[in-house]
Amino acid sequence: MSEQSRLEIWKTYKIYIGGQFPRTESGRSYAVKNAAGKTIANVCQSSRKDVRDAVSAARAAWGGWSNRSGFNRGQILYRIAEMLEGRKKQIKDELIAQGYTSAVATREINLSIDRLIYYAGWCDKYQSLFSSVNPVASAHYNFSVPEPMGVVGLLAPQKAPLLGVISLMAPCIAGGNTCLILANQEQPLAAVSFAEVLNSSDVPGGVVNILTGYQEELTDWICAHLDVNAVVCYEQGELDWQKMQEKGASHVKRMFRWPATQLYAQGGQSPYLIMDLQEIKTTWHPVQTIAGSGGAY
Amino acid sequence: MAGKKPAFNIQILNHSTVEQTGVEERAIRFTKRSIKGASKMQGLHMVLSMIDLTTLEGKDTPGKVNQLCIKARHLHDHIPGLPSVAAICVYPSMVSVAKKALQGSTIKVASVATAFPSGQSSLRIKLADTRFAVEEGADEVDMVISRGKFHAGEYAYVFDEIAAVKEACGKARLKVILETGELGTLDQVKKASTIAIAAGADFIKTSTGKIQPAATMPVTLVMLETIRDHFYKTGKKVGMKPAGGISKSKLALHYLVMVKETLGDAWLDKQLFRFGASSLANDVLMQVAKETLGHYQSPNYFSID
């Protein structure tokens, strides 16, 4: 069959929950358009029940993921970067289809891969860097150690369709959290393709869940969900930050808004962003040798 | 039955074949009903009132059983107007603990008996086990049938055993566990249901919860239809208790739909329908809380079951 007469097979862009690629339970979809206003794909318009399912999947995956060694999490983040390297062309094509120039698309992907590598390196280091042994006036050791918060809701910015997702996700999972990500609403294709990368990168199902849909519809449900421990977004006009904080206040959800200007800059990656999604646990441990106990015995 | 033990008649097992594909397709259809808003809330309340809150573990302690009884009485006091569960289901050795903890409430104490869960023991020991549970104060007895004897074709033995245990129960209501996961086919489920009902079961129950698969919708449908046949023949209502594997409220609502559409409203009552479950209650409570408060819940805010 000649190339001309062959009917091209188009990809169905689905959501990513618990290591599976279901369609939204609502059965809804919306059209993704290119710069010229032409429809280039239909994607799932996720519902609050998809949010709920994603949170359940993230919660189920949390125990295993947070208990992995930092070293192992680092290996897996590195693996994601390796896999993404191999999918460069596909994602670049998708970015170009949505109006990016070839040079900008290449830069976005390269920065994304480098950012993954950056956080892969931090996985087994941030804990020792940010832990402390605290002086106390009794025969105890006193340690403060960062521990992952749990399930985190990540609202991707309405620019940088791939880098935005990765800049939120990488510090979150590097620190042992699991997450659900609401992809860029107008340009979600790269995020969905990135889910396919995740699915082939040794990331256990449920650690990262990616939904596509309307930010205005789903933000409140994510912020009000009692089983989501933290929410992170970038500064952007479309989000009603005060309302989000009110929704999260009833159960003291941790809410973060990272500066959007940093997305492409060096400051867009930092171990302090890992630390935003950590709780500090302080432990008292009795000193066990008499010699070491000083005068207190 | 009034003191007279029924006798086994092999004729009752005639025509006890089931068309598996038909049953499975029919069972799937019950899951397609849309239940929302007020009817969903009513259904969830009904599910709560039908739960036999269960703990059947080797590591059960009086403390654990006490805790479960407190949960049974106070499901989630933040939300007013919730029913209490139907019963607590424990091992015979824990019956007195549960009985004491539930004093003054209408919650029943159910006890498993007859060498639960395998049922591999002598009739003498099974009867002693039953009497012990009843003497300790059990309102309901959940017995297991001898699956080994059943597979060996000794239907009369299985029948007589159920009848004997029924007699030993006295006033306590008898639930007969078929352990459908070990019966193999729906035909066998139908046979076992028929035997249990004829021998005097007040309830028939799918599973012990120790074997997979436990309760499934097709298996429960076959049992419900056996109950229906018996009702048409004799006018006597036998209860149904699916147990094991029902941990989500949506699935529980599907079961209620199946009961209503197979047996009718009379069976939508804790006197005739129960869920044997431990984690179902919390899922239902989280759904009720979500409907009441308007946002999704976290298990952290509900008591451990």
Coordinates of C-alpha atoms in Angstrom, one line a residue, chain A residues 25 48-49 51-52 59 221 224-229 250-251, chain B residues 36 40 250 287 290-291 293-301:
Chain A
E25 CA -15.0 7.9 34.0
R48 CA -13.9 14.9 40.2
K49 CA -14.3 11.2 40.3
V51 CA -9.5 13.1 40.9
R52 CA -10.8 10.8 43.6
R59 CA -2.3 6.9 48.5
W221 CA -11.9 19.3 44.3
A224 CA -10.7 20.3 49.3
H225 CA -9.8 16.6 49.2
L226 CA -8.9 15.6 52.8
D227 CA -6.6 12.8 51.6
V228 CA -4.3 15.2 49.7
N229 CA -1.6 16.5 52.0
S250 CA -10.2 23.1 56.9
H251 CA -7.7 20.3 57.3
Chain B
K36 CA -27.7 9.2 42.9
K40 CA -27.9 6.9 47.2
K250 CA -20.8 1.2 45.2
Q287 CA -19.3 8.3 51.1
K290 CA -18.7 13.2 51.3
E291 CA -22.4 13.6 50.4
L293 CA -19.9 17.8 53.7
G294 CA -19.3 18.2 50.0
H295 CA -15.7 17.2 49.7
Y296 CA -13.8 14.0 49.5
Q297 CA -12.7 12.3 52.7
S298 CA -9.5 10.8 54.1
P299 CA -9.5 7.5 56.1
N300 CA -7.4 9.4 58.7
Y301 CA -10.6 10.9 60.0

